[in-house]
């Protein structure tokens, strides 16, 4: 291989495509969204209030971030009642789990170089 093959435009493009940052999910660059997904990852589902308290945000801040994750298809929102009280449960979708795992792997690869 010559130096041209590794430093020319094709070689540079190949190196860029291989960098782990390309596997980062831009939607998870927001700390609250990343925290929500991380909180949900080990669970089948979690009550909205539990996630709110764990992530330490207000109801409105969590609602806004969950809406973005739901729109992406990464979080499922289910509403119901426990007795007479309304409840909202959050869970990661299979796609959300996959995206989160890929995002974590990319962060590890970048950090560990």
JSON list of C-alpha atoms in Angstrom, two decimals:
[
{"chain": "A", "resi": 1, "resn": "UNK", "atom": "CA", "xyz": [0.00, 0.00, 0.00]},
{"chain": "A", "resi": 2, "resn": "UNK", "atom": "CA", "xyz": [1.33, 3.43, -0.83]},
{"chain": "A", "resi": 3, "resn": "UNK", "atom": "CA", "xyz": [0.97, 6.54, 1.26]},
{"chain": "A", "resi": 4, "resn": "UNK", "atom": "CA", "xyz": [-1.44, 7.87, -1.37]},
{"chain": "A", "resi": 5, "resn": "UNK", "atom": "CA", "xyz": [-3.86, 5.02, -0.77]},
{"chain": "A", "resi": 6, "resn": "UNK", "atom": "CA", "xyz": [-4.18, 5.78, 2.94]},
{"chain": "A", "resi": 7, "resn": "UNK", "atom": "CA", "xyz": [-4.09, 9.58, 2.81]},
{"chain": "A", "resi": 8, "resn": "UNK", "atom": "CA", "xyz": [-5.95, 10.25, -0.43]},
{"chain": "A", "resi": 9, "resn": "UNK", "atom": "CA", "xyz": [-9.65, 11.20, -0.49]},
{"chain": "A", "resi": 10, "resn": "UNK", "atom": "CA", "xyz": [-10.84, 7.58, -0.59]},
{"chain": "A", "resi": 11, "resn": "UNK", "atom": "CA", "xyz": [-8.54, 6.57, 2.28]},
{"chain": "A", "resi": 12, "resn": "UNK", "atom": "CA", "xyz": [-9.62, 9.57, 4.35]},
{"chain": "A", "resi": 13, "resn": "UNK", "atom": "CA", "xyz": [-13.29, 8.79, 3.73]},
{"chain": "A", "resi": 14, "resn": "UNK", "atom": "CA", "xyz": [-12.75, 5.17, 4.79]},
{"chain": "A", "resi": 15, "resn": "UNK", "atom": "CA", "xyz": [-11.03, 6.31, 8.00]},
{"chain": "A", "resi": 16, "resn": "UNK", "atom": "CA", "xyz": [-13.88, 8.74, 8.79]},
{"chain": "A", "resi": 17, "resn": "UNK", "atom": "CA", "xyz": [-16.53, 6.08, 8.23]},
{"chain": "A", "resi": 18, "resn": "UNK", "atom": "CA", "xyz": [-14.75, 3.74, 10.64]},
{"chain": "A", "resi": 19, "resn": "UNK", "atom": "CA", "xyz": [-14.57, 6.23, 13.51]},
{"chain": "A", "resi": 20, "resn": "UNK", "atom": "CA", "xyz": [-16.87, 5.20, 16.36]},
{"chain": "A", "resi": 21, "resn": "UNK", "atom": "CA", "xyz": [-18.45, 8.67, 16.58]},
{"chain": "A", "resi": 22, "resn": "UNK", "atom": "CA", "xyz": [-20.54, 7.71, 13.56]},
{"chain": "A", "resi": 23, "resn": "UNK", "atom": "CA", "xyz": [-22.38, 5.22, 15.80]},
{"chain": "A", "resi": 24, "resn": "UNK", "atom": "CA", "xyz": [-23.43, 7.89, 18.30]},
{"chain": "A", "resi": 25, "resn": "UNK", "atom": "CA", "xyz": [-27.15, 8.66, 18.35]},
{"chain": "A", "resi": 26, "resn": "UNK", "atom": "CA", "xyz": [-27.45, 12.47, 18.19]},
{"chain": "A", "resi": 27, "resn": "UNK", "atom": "CA", "xyz": [-30.74, 12.32, 20.09]},
{"chain": "A", "resi": 28, "resn": "UNK", "atom": "CA", "xyz": [-28.88, 10.82, 23.05]},
{"chain": "A", "resi": 29, "resn": "UNK", "atom": "CA", "xyz": [-26.39, 13.69, 23.20]},
{"chain": "A", "resi": 30, "resn": "UNK", "atom": "CA", "xyz": [-28.84, 15.51, 25.48]},
{"chain": "A", "resi": 31, "resn": "UNK", "atom": "CA", "xyz": [-27.97, 14.55, 29.07]},
{"chain": "A", "resi": 32, "resn": "UNK", "atom": "CA", "xyz": [-31.58, 14.14, 30.22]},
{"chain": "A", "resi": 33, "resn": "UNK", "atom": "CA", "xyz": [-32.51, 11.90, 27.28]},
{"chain": "A", "resi": 34, "resn": "UNK", "atom": "CA", "xyz": [-29.41, 9.78, 27.84]},
{"chain": "A", "resi": 35, "resn": "UNK", "atom": "CA", "xyz": [-30.24, 9.56, 31.55]},
{"chain": "A", "resi": 36, "resn": "UNK", "atom": "CA", "xyz": [-33.83, 8.49, 30.81]},
{"chain": "A", "resi": 37, "resn": "UNK", "atom": "CA", "xyz": [-32.75, 5.76, 28.42]},
{"chain": "A", "resi": 38, "resn": "UNK", "atom": "CA", "xyz": [-30.05, 4.59, 30.86]},
{"chain": "A", "resi": 39, "resn": "UNK", "atom": "CA", "xyz": [-32.63, 4.45, 33.66]},
{"chain": "A", "resi": 40, "resn": "UNK", "atom": "CA", "xyz": [-35.03, 2.39, 31.53]},
{"chain": "A", "resi": 41, "resn": "UNK", "atom": "CA", "xyz": [-32.46, 0.01, 30.04]},
{"chain": "A", "resi": 42, "resn": "UNK", "atom": "CA", "xyz": [-32.34, -2.55, 32.89]},
{"chain": "A", "resi": 43, "resn": "UNK", "atom": "CA", "xyz": [-36.12, -2.45, 33.47]},
{"chain": "A", "resi": 44, "resn": "UNK", "atom": "CA", "xyz": [-39.16, -3.85, 31.68]},
{"chain": "A", "resi": 45, "resn": "UNK", "atom": "CA", "xyz": [-41.04, -0.65, 32.51]},
{"chain": "A", "resi": 46, "resn": "UNK", "atom": "CA", "xyz": [-40.93, 2.17, 35.02]},
{"chain": "A", "resi": 47, "resn": "UNK", "atom": "CA", "xyz": [-43.47, 4.60, 36.35]},
{"chain": "A", "resi": 48, "resn": "UNK", "atom": "CA", "xyz": [-43.06, 8.18, 35.14]},
{"chain": "A", "resi": 49, "resn": "UNK", "atom": "CA", "xyz": [-42.59, 9.50, 38.69]},
{"chain": "A", "resi": 50, "resn": "UNK", "atom": "CA", "xyz": [-39.85, 6.97, 39.41]},
{"chain": "A", "resi": 51, "resn": "UNK", "atom": "CA", "xyz": [-37.90, 8.05, 36.31]},
{"chain": "A", "resi": 52, "resn": "UNK", "atom": "CA", "xyz": [-38.50, 11.73, 37.09]},
{"chain": "A", "resi": 53, "resn": "UNK", "atom": "CA", "xyz": [-37.08, 11.34, 40.58]},
{"chain": "A", "resi": 54, "resn": "UNK", "atom": "CA", "xyz": [-34.17, 9.15, 39.46]},
{"chain": "A", "resi": 55, "resn": "UNK", "atom": "CA", "xyz": [-33.15, 11.59, 36.71]},
{"chain": "A", "resi": 56, "resn": "UNK", "atom": "CA", "xyz": [-33.85, 14.60, 38.97]},
{"chain": "A", "resi": 57, "resn": "UNK", "atom": "CA", "xyz": [-35.95, 16.68, 36.57]},
{"chain": "A", "resi": 58, "resn": "UNK", "atom": "CA", "xyz": [-39.39, 18.27, 36.65]},
{"chain": "A", "resi": 59, "resn": "UNK", "atom": "CA", "xyz": [-42.50, 16.64, 35.21]},
{"chain": "A", "resi": 60, "resn": "UNK", "atom": "CA", "xyz": [-42.50, 19.04, 32.28]},
{"chain": "A", "resi": 61, "resn": "UNK", "atom": "CA", "xyz": [-38.80, 18.52, 31.50]},
{"chain": "A", "resi": 62, "resn": "UNK", "atom": "CA", "xyz": [-39.24, 14.74, 31.56]},
{"chain": "A", "resi": 63, "resn": "UNK", "atom": "CA", "xyz": [-42.40, 14.94, 29.43]},
{"chain": "A", "resi": 64, "resn": "UNK", "atom": "CA", "xyz": [-40.60, 16.95, 26.77]},
{"chain": "A", "resi": 65, "resn": "UNK", "atom": "CA", "xyz": [-37.65, 14.56, 26.61]},
{"chain": "A", "resi": 66, "resn": "UNK", "atom": "CA", "xyz": [-39.85, 11.45, 26.65]},
{"chain": "A", "resi": 67, "resn": "UNK", "atom": "CA", "xyz": [-41.90, 12.91, 23.78]},
{"chain": "A", "resi": 68, "resn": "UNK", "atom": "CA", "xyz": [-38.75, 13.22, 21.67]},
{"chain": "A", "resi": 69, "resn": "UNK", "atom": "CA", "xyz": [-37.71, 9.65, 22.51]},
{"chain": "A", "resi": 70, "resn": "UNK", "atom": "CA", "xyz": [-41.21, 8.36, 21.81]},
{"chain": "A", "resi": 71, "resn": "UNK", "atom": "CA", "xyz": [-41.31, 10.15, 18.45]},
{"chain": "A", "resi": 72, "resn": "UNK", "atom": "CA", "xyz": [-38.03, 8.44, 17.54]},
{"chain": "A", "resi": 73, "resn": "UNK", "atom": "CA", "xyz": [-39.61, 5.10, 18.43]},
{"chain": "A", "resi": 74, "resn": "UNK", "atom": "CA", "xyz": [-37.17, 4.43, 21.26]},
{"chain": "A", "resi": 75, "resn": "UNK", "atom": "CA", "xyz": [-39.49, 4.77, 24.26]},
{"chain": "A", "resi": 76, "resn": "UNK", "atom": "CA", "xyz": [-43.02, 3.46, 24.63]},
{"chain": "A", "resi": 77, "resn": "UNK", "atom": "CA", "xyz": [-45.50, 5.34, 26.82]},
{"chain": "A", "resi": 78, "resn": "UNK", "atom": "CA", "xyz": [-48.46, 3.55, 28.34]},
{"chain": "A", "resi": 79, "resn": "UNK", "atom": "CA", "xyz": [-51.13, 5.30, 30.38]},
{"chain": "A", "resi": 80, "resn": "UNK", "atom": "CA", "xyz": [-53.44, 3.61, 32.81]},
{"chain": "A", "resi": 81, "resn": "UNK", "atom": "CA", "xyz": [-54.78, 3.72, 36.33]},
{"chain": "A", "resi": 82, "resn": "UNK", "atom": "CA", "xyz": [-53.85, 2.22, 39.64]},
{"chain": "A", "resi": 83, "resn": "UNK", "atom": "CA", "xyz": [-57.09, 2.33, 41.53]},
{"chain": "A", "resi": 84, "resn": "UNK", "atom": "CA", "xyz": [-58.48, 5.77, 40.76]},
{"chain": "A", "resi": 85, "resn": "UNK", "atom": "CA", "xyz": [-55.10, 7.38, 40.20]},
{"chain": "A", "resi": 86, "resn": "UNK", "atom": "CA", "xyz": [-53.79, 7.94, 36.68]},
{"chain": "A", "resi": 87, "resn": "UNK", "atom": "CA", "xyz": [-50.34, 6.53, 35.98]},
{"chain": "A", "resi": 88, "resn": "UNK", "atom": "CA", "xyz": [-47.88, 6.64, 33.10]},
{"chain": "A", "resi": 89, "resn": "UNK", "atom": "CA", "xyz": [-45.35, 3.89, 32.47]},
{"chain": "A", "resi": 90, "resn": "UNK", "atom": "CA", "xyz": [-42.28, 4.20, 30.30]},
{"chain": "A", "resi": 91, "resn": "UNK", "atom": "CA", "xyz": [-40.29, 1.43, 28.65]},
{"chain": "A", "resi": 92, "resn": "UNK", "atom": "CA", "xyz": [-37.56, 1.12, 26.06]},
{"chain": "A", "resi": 93, "resn": "UNK", "atom": "CA", "xyz": [-38.59, -0.36, 22.75]},
{"chain": "A", "resi": 94, "resn": "UNK", "atom": "CA", "xyz": [-36.37, -3.04, 21.18]},
{"chain": "A", "resi": 95, "resn": "UNK", "atom": "CA", "xyz": [-35.07, -0.36, 18.79]},
{"chain": "A", "resi": 96, "resn": "UNK", "atom": "CA", "xyz": [-34.38, 1.96, 21.73]},
{"chain": "A", "resi": 97, "resn": "UNK", "atom": "CA", "xyz": [-32.37, -0.75, 23.47]},
{"chain": "A", "resi": 98, "resn": "UNK", "atom": "CA", "xyz": [-30.34, -1.39, 20.33]},
{"chain": "A", "resi": 99, "resn": "UNK", "atom": "CA", "xyz": [-29.64, 2.30, 19.76]},
{"chain": "A", "resi": 100, "resn": "UNK", "atom": "CA", "xyz": [-28.63, 2.79, 23.40]},
{"chain": "A", "resi": 101, "resn": "UNK", "atom": "CA", "xyz": [-26.24, -0.19, 23.33]},
{"chain": "A", "resi": 102, "resn": "UNK", "atom": "CA", "xyz": [-24.67, 1.04, 20.08]},
{"chain": "A", "resi": 103, "resn": "UNK", "atom": "CA", "xyz": [-24.34, 4.55, 21.55]},
{"chain": "A", "resi": 104, "resn": "UNK", "atom": "CA", "xyz": [-22.62, 3.19, 24.69]},
{"chain": "A", "resi": 105, "resn": "UNK", "atom": "CA", "xyz": [-20.27, 1.05, 22.62]},
{"chain": "A", "resi": 106, "resn": "UNK", "atom": "CA", "xyz": [-19.33, 4.10, 20.53]},
{"chain": "A", "resi": 107, "resn": "UNK", "atom": "CA", "xyz": [-18.66, 6.18, 23.67]},
{"chain": "A", "resi": 108, "resn": "UNK", "atom": "CA", "xyz": [-16.47, 3.41, 25.07]},
{"chain": "A", "resi": 109, "resn": "UNK", "atom": "CA", "xyz": [-14.57, 3.09, 21.78]},
{"chain": "A", "resi": 110, "resn": "UNK", "atom": "CA", "xyz": [-13.98, 6.85, 21.66]},
{"chain": "A", "resi": 111, "resn": "UNK", "atom": "CA", "xyz": [-12.93, 7.06, 25.32]},
{"chain": "A", "resi": 112, "resn": "UNK", "atom": "CA", "xyz": [-10.65, 4.05, 25.18]},
{"chain": "A", "resi": 113, "resn": "UNK", "atom": "CA", "xyz": [-9.36, 4.93, 21.71]}
]
